[in-house]
């Protein structure tokens, strides 16, 4: 997959089969669209292409609102799009000036003049341009005038998939990890760096890696204890992970910590990827550290049972 950061980097692509959108999560609904792009591209001897925007428009239009949480970082999204078979990714910098582009200017100057779109594949409810004034109806009127084909993704097609990035976010925030993973078509993951912690897990017999996320806007699933797959370099391990406030240990604060089974290497400062597989329980405030240790033993036993299920 080729990545172009802005229209100035974009060469003339042969018969671009284009869709436009955020594609946060690159979930099973998005993959249907990407599959359709690639099918048309093969039939028309063209190339599939996605135009997306960064920063996320809400970050620019509402800079004081820090409530936005995304399923993917930009790099993660690019990796998932590559896996889905997309040929070209165009990343447009979203700015206040860009937000003032009218729908007609968007079609004339970007879709036609800059990209040379051959076929535009777009959802029935897609809106674009200044104040979201552009619509599918406007595109249907402009397509024959400017010489590109238009394919609508109907409400029926979208409803049949019954998934959206918003649904996935809500599932993750509720701790419904298996439901979210089903919607995504892969295990939800976090990426970050292993940082030095207080080493309390080691004192309990369960040493943990303390994870600092690469990006602050990345959505963290509901507080609790999870079974996870841990990827370090090219190697994969399993473990149990806790996200939350660690209520039994006062003053520790919010953390993301993972205990990796049968693992003793020093990984401080290394990049790590955590894939959420199952949620085992809520965070609990225990009366003593000994009670916490007993629960961790029970959690590990439960995790092994779930991993047997996962591997079959």
mmCIF file of C-alpha atoms in Angstrom:
data_model
loop_
_atom_site.group_PDB
_atom_site.id
_atom_site.type_symbol
_atom_site.label_atom_id
_atom_site.label_comp_id
_atom_site.label_asym_id
_atom_site.label_seq_id
_atom_site.Cartn_x
_atom_site.Cartn_y
_atom_site.Cartn_z
ATOM 1 C CA UNK A 1 0.000 0.000 0.000
ATOM 2 C CA UNK A 2 1.230 3.471 -0.885
ATOM 3 C CA UNK A 3 0.657 6.328 1.575
ATOM 4 C CA UNK A 4 0.420 9.943 0.424
ATOM 5 C CA UNK A 5 0.368 12.725 2.995
ATOM 6 C CA UNK A 6 -1.431 15.484 1.189
ATOM 7 C CA UNK A 7 -2.443 16.242 -2.383
ATOM 8 C CA UNK A 8 0.999 17.633 -3.250
ATOM 9 C CA UNK A 9 2.515 14.169 -2.764
ATOM 10 C CA UNK A 10 -0.142 12.462 -4.858
ATOM 11 C CA UNK A 11 0.924 11.291 -8.340
ATOM 12 C CA UNK A 12 -1.572 10.612 -11.089
ATOM 13 C CA UNK A 13 -3.107 7.245 -10.230
ATOM 14 C CA UNK A 14 -4.642 5.037 -12.900
ATOM 15 C CA UNK A 15 -8.446 5.003 -12.563
ATOM 16 C CA UNK A 16 -8.741 5.651 -8.800
ATOM 17 C CA UNK A 17 -11.627 3.726 -7.238
ATOM 18 C CA UNK A 18 -12.147 5.971 -4.235
ATOM 19 C CA UNK A 19 -13.976 6.088 -0.947
ATOM 20 C CA UNK A 20 -13.795 8.809 1.695
ATOM 21 C CA UNK A 21 -14.018 8.537 5.474
ATOM 22 C CA UNK A 22 -12.380 8.205 8.855
ATOM 23 C CA UNK A 23 -12.495 4.378 8.929
ATOM 24 C CA UNK A 24 -11.736 4.341 12.662
ATOM 25 C CA UNK A 25 -11.291 0.714 13.693
ATOM 26 C CA UNK A 26 -11.238 -0.640 10.123
ATOM 27 C CA UNK A 27 -14.036 -2.958 11.281
ATOM 28 C CA UNK A 28 -15.977 -5.604 9.349
ATOM 29 C CA UNK A 29 -18.274 -2.958 7.840
ATOM 30 C CA UNK A 30 -15.304 -0.983 6.548
ATOM 31 C CA UNK A 31 -13.833 -4.177 5.131
ATOM 32 C CA UNK A 32 -16.959 -4.754 3.071
ATOM 33 C CA UNK A 33 -16.415 -1.345 1.476
ATOM 34 C CA UNK A 34 -12.711 -2.055 0.922
ATOM 35 C CA UNK A 35 -13.534 -5.412 -0.665
ATOM 36 C CA UNK A 36 -15.974 -3.637 -2.993
ATOM 37 C CA UNK A 37 -13.324 -1.047 -3.909
ATOM 38 C CA UNK A 38 -10.853 -3.776 -4.806
ATOM 39 C CA UNK A 39 -13.453 -5.681 -6.814
ATOM 40 C CA UNK A 40 -14.318 -2.606 -8.889
ATOM 41 C CA UNK A 41 -10.616 -1.739 -9.267
ATOM 42 C CA UNK A 42 -9.898 -5.191 -10.672
ATOM 43 C CA UNK A 43 -12.840 -4.977 -13.083
ATOM 44 C CA UNK A 44 -11.915 -1.454 -14.243
ATOM 45 C CA UNK A 45 -8.150 -2.028 -14.243
ATOM 46 C CA UNK A 46 -7.806 0.720 -11.670
ATOM 47 C CA UNK A 47 -6.511 1.082 -8.105
ATOM 48 C CA UNK A 48 -8.407 1.181 -4.818
ATOM 49 C CA UNK A 49 -7.963 4.342 -2.768
ATOM 50 C CA UNK A 50 -9.143 5.785 0.547
ATOM 51 C CA UNK A 51 -9.085 9.485 1.370
ATOM 52 C CA UNK A 52 -9.017 10.051 5.106
ATOM 53 C CA UNK A 53 -8.353 13.035 7.348
ATOM 54 C CA UNK A 54 -5.888 13.758 10.125
ATOM 55 C CA UNK A 55 -6.130 15.168 12.733
ATOM 56 C CA UNK A 56 -9.639 13.911 13.360
ATOM 57 C CA UNK A 57 -12.009 16.797 12.491
ATOM 58 C CA UNK A 58 -13.311 16.986 16.076
ATOM 59 C CA UNK A 59 -9.780 17.633 17.334
ATOM 60 C CA UNK A 60 -9.583 20.686 15.090
ATOM 61 C CA UNK A 61 -13.139 22.015 15.318
ATOM 62 C CA UNK A 62 -13.441 21.415 19.089
ATOM 63 C CA UNK A 63 -9.862 21.696 20.407
ATOM 64 C CA UNK A 64 -10.956 22.085 24.043
ATOM 65 C CA UNK A 65 -12.968 18.865 23.978
ATOM 66 C CA UNK A 66 -10.679 16.055 25.138
ATOM 67 C CA UNK A 67 -13.465 13.457 25.286
ATOM 68 C CA UNK A 68 -12.720 12.033 21.829
ATOM 69 C CA UNK A 69 -11.382 8.490 22.014
ATOM 70 C CA UNK A 70 -10.412 6.621 18.862
ATOM 71 C CA UNK A 71 -10.090 2.909 18.168
ATOM 72 C CA UNK A 72 -6.863 3.353 16.190
ATOM 73 C CA UNK A 73 -3.918 5.661 15.973
ATOM 74 C CA UNK A 74 -3.175 6.830 12.444
ATOM 75 C CA UNK A 75 -0.312 4.335 12.090
ATOM 76 C CA UNK A 76 -2.486 1.483 13.373
ATOM 77 C CA UNK A 77 -5.209 2.398 10.920
ATOM 78 C CA UNK A 78 -2.723 2.406 8.055
ATOM 79 C CA UNK A 79 -1.523 -1.066 9.051
ATOM 80 C CA UNK A 80 -5.067 -2.446 9.132
ATOM 81 C CA UNK A 81 -5.881 -0.888 5.765
ATOM 82 C CA UNK A 82 -2.777 -2.478 4.288
ATOM 83 C CA UNK A 83 -3.884 -5.871 5.631
ATOM 84 C CA UNK A 84 -7.311 -5.307 4.043
ATOM 85 C CA UNK A 85 -5.702 -4.980 0.610
ATOM 86 C CA UNK A 86 -6.064 -1.240 0.022
ATOM 87 C CA UNK A 87 -3.657 0.011 -2.653
ATOM 88 C CA UNK A 88 -3.508 3.763 -1.901
ATOM 89 C CA UNK A 89 -4.092 5.800 1.256
ATOM 90 C CA UNK A 90 -4.373 9.575 0.929
ATOM 91 C CA UNK A 91 -4.148 11.446 4.246
ATOM 92 C CA UNK A 92 -5.472 14.993 4.052
ATOM 93 C CA UNK A 93 -4.436 17.366 6.822
ATOM 94 C CA UNK A 94 -7.666 18.609 8.392
ATOM 95 C CA UNK A 95 -7.440 22.294 9.257
ATOM 96 C CA UNK A 96 -9.853 25.144 9.886
ATOM 97 C CA UNK A 97 -9.203 26.362 6.349
ATOM 98 C CA UNK A 98 -9.922 22.927 4.907
ATOM 99 C CA UNK A 99 -13.179 22.768 6.895
ATOM 100 C CA UNK A 100 -14.374 25.821 4.920
ATOM 101 C CA UNK A 101 -14.123 23.951 1.583
ATOM 102 C CA UNK A 102 -17.574 23.903 0.017
ATOM 103 C CA UNK A 103 -19.032 20.650 -1.258
ATOM 104 C CA UNK A 104 -18.746 21.853 -4.865
ATOM 105 C CA UNK A 105 -15.097 22.876 -4.367
ATOM 106 C CA UNK A 106 -14.437 19.484 -2.805
ATOM 107 C CA UNK A 107 -15.776 17.708 -5.875
ATOM 108 C CA UNK A 108 -14.178 20.013 -8.470
ATOM 109 C CA UNK A 109 -10.803 20.731 -6.909
ATOM 110 C CA UNK A 110 -10.073 17.548 -4.971
ATOM 111 C CA UNK A 111 -12.033 14.598 -6.352
ATOM 112 C CA UNK A 112 -11.798 15.613 -10.029
ATOM 113 C CA UNK A 113 -8.806 17.920 -10.531
ATOM 114 C CA UNK A 114 -6.358 16.564 -7.930
ATOM 115 C CA UNK A 115 -7.318 12.872 -7.771
ATOM 116 C CA UNK A 116 -8.979 12.253 -11.116
ATOM 117 C CA UNK A 117 -11.533 9.949 -9.511
ATOM 118 C CA UNK A 118 -12.841 7.194 -11.782
ATOM 119 C CA UNK A 119 -15.437 5.692 -9.407
ATOM 120 C CA UNK A 120 -16.590 7.052 -6.058
ATOM 121 C CA UNK A 121 -18.004 4.496 -3.600
ATOM 122 C CA UNK A 122 -19.903 6.240 -0.817
ATOM 123 C CA UNK A 123 -22.502 5.585 1.870
ATOM 124 C CA UNK A 124 -26.128 6.591 1.417
ATOM 125 C CA UNK A 125 -25.899 8.989 4.378
ATOM 126 C CA UNK A 126 -22.472 10.473 3.606
ATOM 127 C CA UNK A 127 -22.133 14.258 4.004
ATOM 128 C CA UNK A 128 -19.110 16.370 3.139
ATOM 129 C CA UNK A 129 -17.891 19.914 2.597
ATOM 130 C CA UNK A 130 -18.471 23.063 4.635
ATOM 131 C CA UNK A 131 -21.126 22.494 7.324
ATOM 132 C CA UNK A 132 -21.615 18.979 5.863
ATOM 133 C CA UNK A 133 -23.694 20.521 3.090
ATOM 134 C CA UNK A 134 -22.767 17.930 0.460
ATOM 135 C CA UNK A 135 -24.888 14.809 0.028
ATOM 136 C CA UNK A 136 -25.281 11.704 -2.077
ATOM 137 C CA UNK A 137 -27.964 13.508 -4.108
ATOM 138 C CA UNK A 138 -25.520 16.281 -4.993
ATOM 139 C CA UNK A 139 -22.863 13.743 -5.973
ATOM 140 C CA UNK A 140 -25.394 11.940 -8.194
ATOM 141 C CA UNK A 141 -26.048 15.215 -10.005
ATOM 142 C CA UNK A 142 -22.362 16.104 -10.360
ATOM 143 C CA UNK A 143 -20.975 12.684 -11.345
ATOM 144 C CA UNK A 144 -22.139 12.721 -14.998
ATOM 145 C CA UNK A 145 -21.076 16.357 -15.383
ATOM 146 C CA UNK A 146 -17.518 15.620 -14.226
ATOM 147 C CA UNK A 147 -17.240 12.159 -15.756
ATOM 148 C CA UNK A 148 -16.941 9.828 -12.787
ATOM 149 C CA UNK A 149 -19.073 6.862 -11.742
ATOM 150 C CA UNK A 150 -20.887 6.816 -8.423
ATOM 151 C CA UNK A 151 -21.749 3.727 -6.410
ATOM 152 C CA UNK A 152 -23.960 4.009 -3.355
ATOM 153 C CA UNK A 153 -23.569 1.787 -0.310
ATOM 154 C CA UNK A 154 -27.220 1.387 0.558
ATOM 155 C CA UNK A 155 -28.860 1.501 3.977
ATOM 156 C CA UNK A 156 -29.678 -2.186 3.549
ATOM 157 C CA UNK A 157 -26.026 -3.090 3.003
ATOM 158 C CA UNK A 158 -24.985 -1.110 6.077
ATOM 159 C CA UNK A 159 -27.818 -2.498 8.226
ATOM 160 C CA UNK A 160 -26.959 -6.060 7.183
ATOM 161 C CA UNK A 161 -23.491 -5.655 8.703
ATOM 162 C CA UNK A 162 -25.039 -4.038 11.811
ATOM 163 C CA UNK A 163 -21.771 -2.533 13.028
ATOM 164 C CA UNK A 164 -20.284 0.927 13.435
ATOM 165 C CA UNK A 165 -17.263 2.508 15.105
ATOM 166 C CA UNK A 166 -19.638 4.034 17.673
ATOM 167 C CA UNK A 167 -21.070 0.610 18.561
ATOM 168 C CA UNK A 168 -17.562 -0.748 19.022
ATOM 169 C CA UNK A 169 -16.544 2.147 21.275
ATOM 170 C CA UNK A 170 -19.615 1.606 23.427
ATOM 171 C CA UNK A 171 -18.911 -2.117 23.679
ATOM 172 C CA UNK A 172 -15.310 -1.482 24.758
ATOM 173 C CA UNK A 173 -16.360 1.159 27.289
ATOM 174 C CA UNK A 174 -18.800 -1.395 28.750
ATOM 175 C CA UNK A 175 -16.123 -4.091 28.909
ATOM 176 C CA UNK A 176 -17.851 -6.208 26.248
ATOM 177 C CA UNK A 177 -14.564 -7.206 24.684
ATOM 178 C CA UNK A 178 -15.766 -10.299 22.843
ATOM 179 C CA UNK A 179 -18.608 -8.335 21.233
ATOM 180 C CA UNK A 180 -16.207 -5.564 20.201
ATOM 181 C CA UNK A 181 -13.769 -8.094 18.734
ATOM 182 C CA UNK A 182 -16.573 -9.697 16.745
ATOM 183 C CA UNK A 183 -17.504 -6.291 15.288
ATOM 184 C CA UNK A 184 -13.868 -5.464 14.534
ATOM 185 C CA UNK A 185 -12.979 -8.794 12.966
ATOM 186 C CA UNK A 186 -9.782 -8.866 15.067
ATOM 187 C CA UNK A 187 -8.776 -8.538 18.729
ATOM 188 C CA UNK A 188 -8.782 -4.934 19.950
ATOM 189 C CA UNK A 189 -5.267 -3.811 20.780
ATOM 190 C CA UNK A 190 -3.226 -1.153 22.535
ATOM 191 C CA UNK A 191 0.361 -0.253 21.717
ATOM 192 C CA UNK A 192 2.809 1.480 23.995
ATOM 193 C CA UNK A 193 6.124 1.462 25.790
ATOM 194 C CA UNK A 194 7.025 -0.560 28.879
ATOM 195 C CA UNK A 195 7.800 1.888 31.694
ATOM 196 C CA UNK A 196 9.238 1.378 35.162
ATOM 197 C CA UNK A 197 6.543 0.927 37.795
ATOM 198 C CA UNK A 198 6.538 0.434 41.552
ATOM 199 C CA UNK A 199 7.297 -3.313 41.226
ATOM 200 C CA UNK A 200 4.446 -4.235 43.592
ATOM 201 C CA UNK A 201 3.399 -7.066 41.284
ATOM 202 C CA UNK A 202 6.808 -8.650 41.683
ATOM 203 C CA UNK A 203 6.365 -8.622 45.481
ATOM 204 C CA UNK A 204 3.079 -10.490 45.014
ATOM 205 C CA UNK A 205 4.672 -13.082 42.769
ATOM 206 C CA UNK A 206 3.110 -11.612 39.630
ATOM 207 C CA UNK A 207 5.588 -9.191 38.032
ATOM 208 C CA UNK A 208 3.863 -6.793 35.653
ATOM 209 C CA UNK A 209 4.861 -4.594 32.748
ATOM 210 C CA UNK A 210 3.509 -1.061 33.142
ATOM 211 C CA UNK A 211 2.358 0.244 29.739
ATOM 212 C CA UNK A 212 2.461 3.873 28.646
ATOM 213 C CA UNK A 213 0.331 4.434 25.556
ATOM 214 C CA UNK A 214 1.821 6.052 22.473
ATOM 215 C CA UNK A 215 -1.194 8.352 21.973
ATOM 216 C CA UNK A 216 -3.493 9.921 24.616
ATOM 217 C CA UNK A 217 -6.648 9.725 22.468
ATOM 218 C CA UNK A 218 -6.552 5.918 22.176
ATOM 219 C CA UNK A 219 -9.598 4.312 23.763
ATOM 220 C CA UNK A 220 -8.840 2.084 26.771
ATOM 221 C CA UNK A 221 -11.466 -0.603 27.464
ATOM 222 C CA UNK A 222 -13.453 -0.554 30.721
ATOM 223 C CA UNK A 223 -11.480 -0.948 33.936
ATOM 224 C CA UNK A 224 -11.048 -4.565 34.895
ATOM 225 C CA UNK A 225 -9.009 -7.728 34.487
ATOM 226 C CA UNK A 226 -8.544 -9.262 31.039
ATOM 227 C CA UNK A 227 -6.851 -12.156 29.294
ATOM 228 C CA UNK A 228 -4.507 -10.781 26.663
ATOM 229 C CA UNK A 229 -2.089 -11.735 23.937
ATOM 230 C CA UNK A 230 1.161 -9.810 24.212
ATOM 231 C CA UNK A 231 3.373 -9.166 21.209
ATOM 232 C CA UNK A 232 6.983 -8.062 21.715
ATOM 233 C CA UNK A 233 8.979 -7.816 18.521
ATOM 234 C CA UNK A 234 8.120 -10.908 16.506
ATOM 235 C CA UNK A 235 7.197 -13.053 19.503
ATOM 236 C CA UNK A 236 3.764 -13.647 20.995
ATOM 237 C CA UNK A 237 2.929 -14.456 24.613
ATOM 238 C CA UNK A 238 -0.189 -14.664 26.771
ATOM 239 C CA UNK A 239 -0.963 -13.008 30.071
ATOM 240 C CA UNK A 240 -3.503 -11.244 32.240
ATOM 241 C CA UNK A 241 -3.941 -7.513 32.215
ATOM 242 C CA UNK A 242 -5.413 -4.961 34.590
ATOM 243 C CA UNK A 243 -6.626 -1.522 33.571
ATOM 244 C CA UNK A 244 -7.848 0.928 36.194
ATOM 245 C CA UNK A 245 -7.129 2.606 39.501
ATOM 246 C CA UNK A 246 -5.757 -0.337 41.527
ATOM 247 C CA UNK A 247 -8.114 0.362 44.453
ATOM 248 C CA UNK A 248 -6.349 -2.002 46.884
ATOM 249 C CA UNK A 249 -3.039 -0.100 46.574
ATOM 250 C CA UNK A 250 -3.721 3.473 47.672
ATOM 251 C CA UNK A 251 -2.096 6.248 45.723
ATOM 252 C CA UNK A 252 -1.002 4.081 42.805
ATOM 253 C CA UNK A 253 -3.280 5.840 40.327
ATOM 254 C CA UNK A 254 -4.582 4.700 36.957
ATOM 255 C CA UNK A 255 -2.402 2.177 35.170
ATOM 256 C CA UNK A 256 -2.343 -0.439 32.430
ATOM 257 C CA UNK A 257 -0.357 -3.428 33.697
ATOM 258 C CA UNK A 258 0.142 -6.863 32.222
ATOM 259 C CA UNK A 259 1.535 -10.017 33.804
ATOM 260 C CA UNK A 260 3.050 -12.165 31.049
ATOM 261 C CA UNK A 261 2.899 -15.898 31.746
ATOM 262 C CA UNK A 262 6.248 -17.747 31.886
ATOM 263 C CA UNK A 263 8.195 -14.629 30.970
ATOM 264 C CA UNK A 264 11.304 -13.262 32.726
ATOM 265 C CA UNK A 265 13.016 -10.961 30.180
ATOM 266 C CA UNK A 266 13.808 -7.315 30.920
ATOM 267 C CA UNK A 267 11.624 -5.321 28.535
ATOM 268 C CA UNK A 268 11.795 -1.816 30.032
ATOM 269 C CA UNK A 269 11.702 0.763 27.249
ATOM 270 C CA UNK A 270 10.516 -1.715 24.623
ATOM 271 C CA UNK A 271 7.480 -1.336 22.398
ATOM 272 C CA UNK A 272 4.658 -3.726 23.243
ATOM 273 C CA UNK A 273 1.306 -4.602 21.699
ATOM 274 C CA UNK A 274 -1.537 -5.964 23.840
ATOM 275 C CA UNK A 275 -4.505 -7.721 22.230
ATOM 276 C CA UNK A 276 -7.583 -8.030 24.455
ATOM 277 C CA UNK A 277 -9.115 -11.524 24.288
ATOM 278 C CA UNK A 278 -11.513 -11.927 27.242
ATOM 279 C CA UNK A 279 -12.685 -9.889 30.218
ATOM 280 C CA UNK A 280 -12.619 -11.834 33.487
ATOM 281 C CA UNK A 281 -13.926 -9.409 36.105
ATOM 282 C CA UNK A 282 -14.287 -5.860 37.408
ATOM 283 C CA UNK A 283 -11.636 -4.238 39.540
ATOM 284 C CA UNK A 284 -12.183 -5.035 43.211
ATOM 285 C CA UNK A 285 -10.956 -3.306 46.371
ATOM 286 C CA UNK A 286 -9.628 -6.042 48.644
ATOM 287 C CA UNK A 287 -9.249 -5.789 52.402
ATOM 288 C CA UNK A 288 -5.617 -6.861 52.294
ATOM 289 C CA UNK A 289 -2.759 -7.543 49.931
ATOM 290 C CA UNK A 290 -3.047 -11.247 50.804
ATOM 291 C CA UNK A 291 -6.635 -11.264 49.509
ATOM 292 C CA UNK A 292 -5.446 -9.571 46.338
ATOM 293 C CA UNK A 293 -2.790 -12.253 45.884
ATOM 294 C CA UNK A 294 -5.379 -15.017 46.333
ATOM 295 C CA UNK A 295 -7.580 -13.395 43.694
ATOM 296 C CA UNK A 296 -4.643 -13.110 41.285
ATOM 297 C CA UNK A 297 -4.041 -16.847 41.667
ATOM 298 C CA UNK A 298 -7.710 -17.473 40.875
ATOM 299 C CA UNK A 299 -7.513 -15.055 37.924
ATOM 300 C CA UNK A 300 -4.526 -16.891 36.502
ATOM 301 C CA UNK A 301 -6.338 -20.231 36.746
ATOM 302 C CA UNK A 302 -9.379 -18.708 35.016
ATOM 303 C CA UNK A 303 -7.137 -17.182 32.347
ATOM 304 C CA UNK A 304 -5.600 -20.572 31.565
ATOM 305 C CA UNK A 305 -9.110 -22.028 31.142
ATOM 306 C CA UNK A 306 -10.098 -19.252 28.747
ATOM 307 C CA UNK A 307 -6.893 -19.638 26.770
ATOM 308 C CA UNK A 308 -7.635 -23.330 26.265
ATOM 309 C CA UNK A 309 -10.950 -22.233 24.761
ATOM 310 C CA UNK A 310 -9.176 -19.571 22.655
ATOM 311 C CA UNK A 311 -6.683 -22.035 21.183
ATOM 312 C CA UNK A 312 -9.315 -24.579 20.071
#
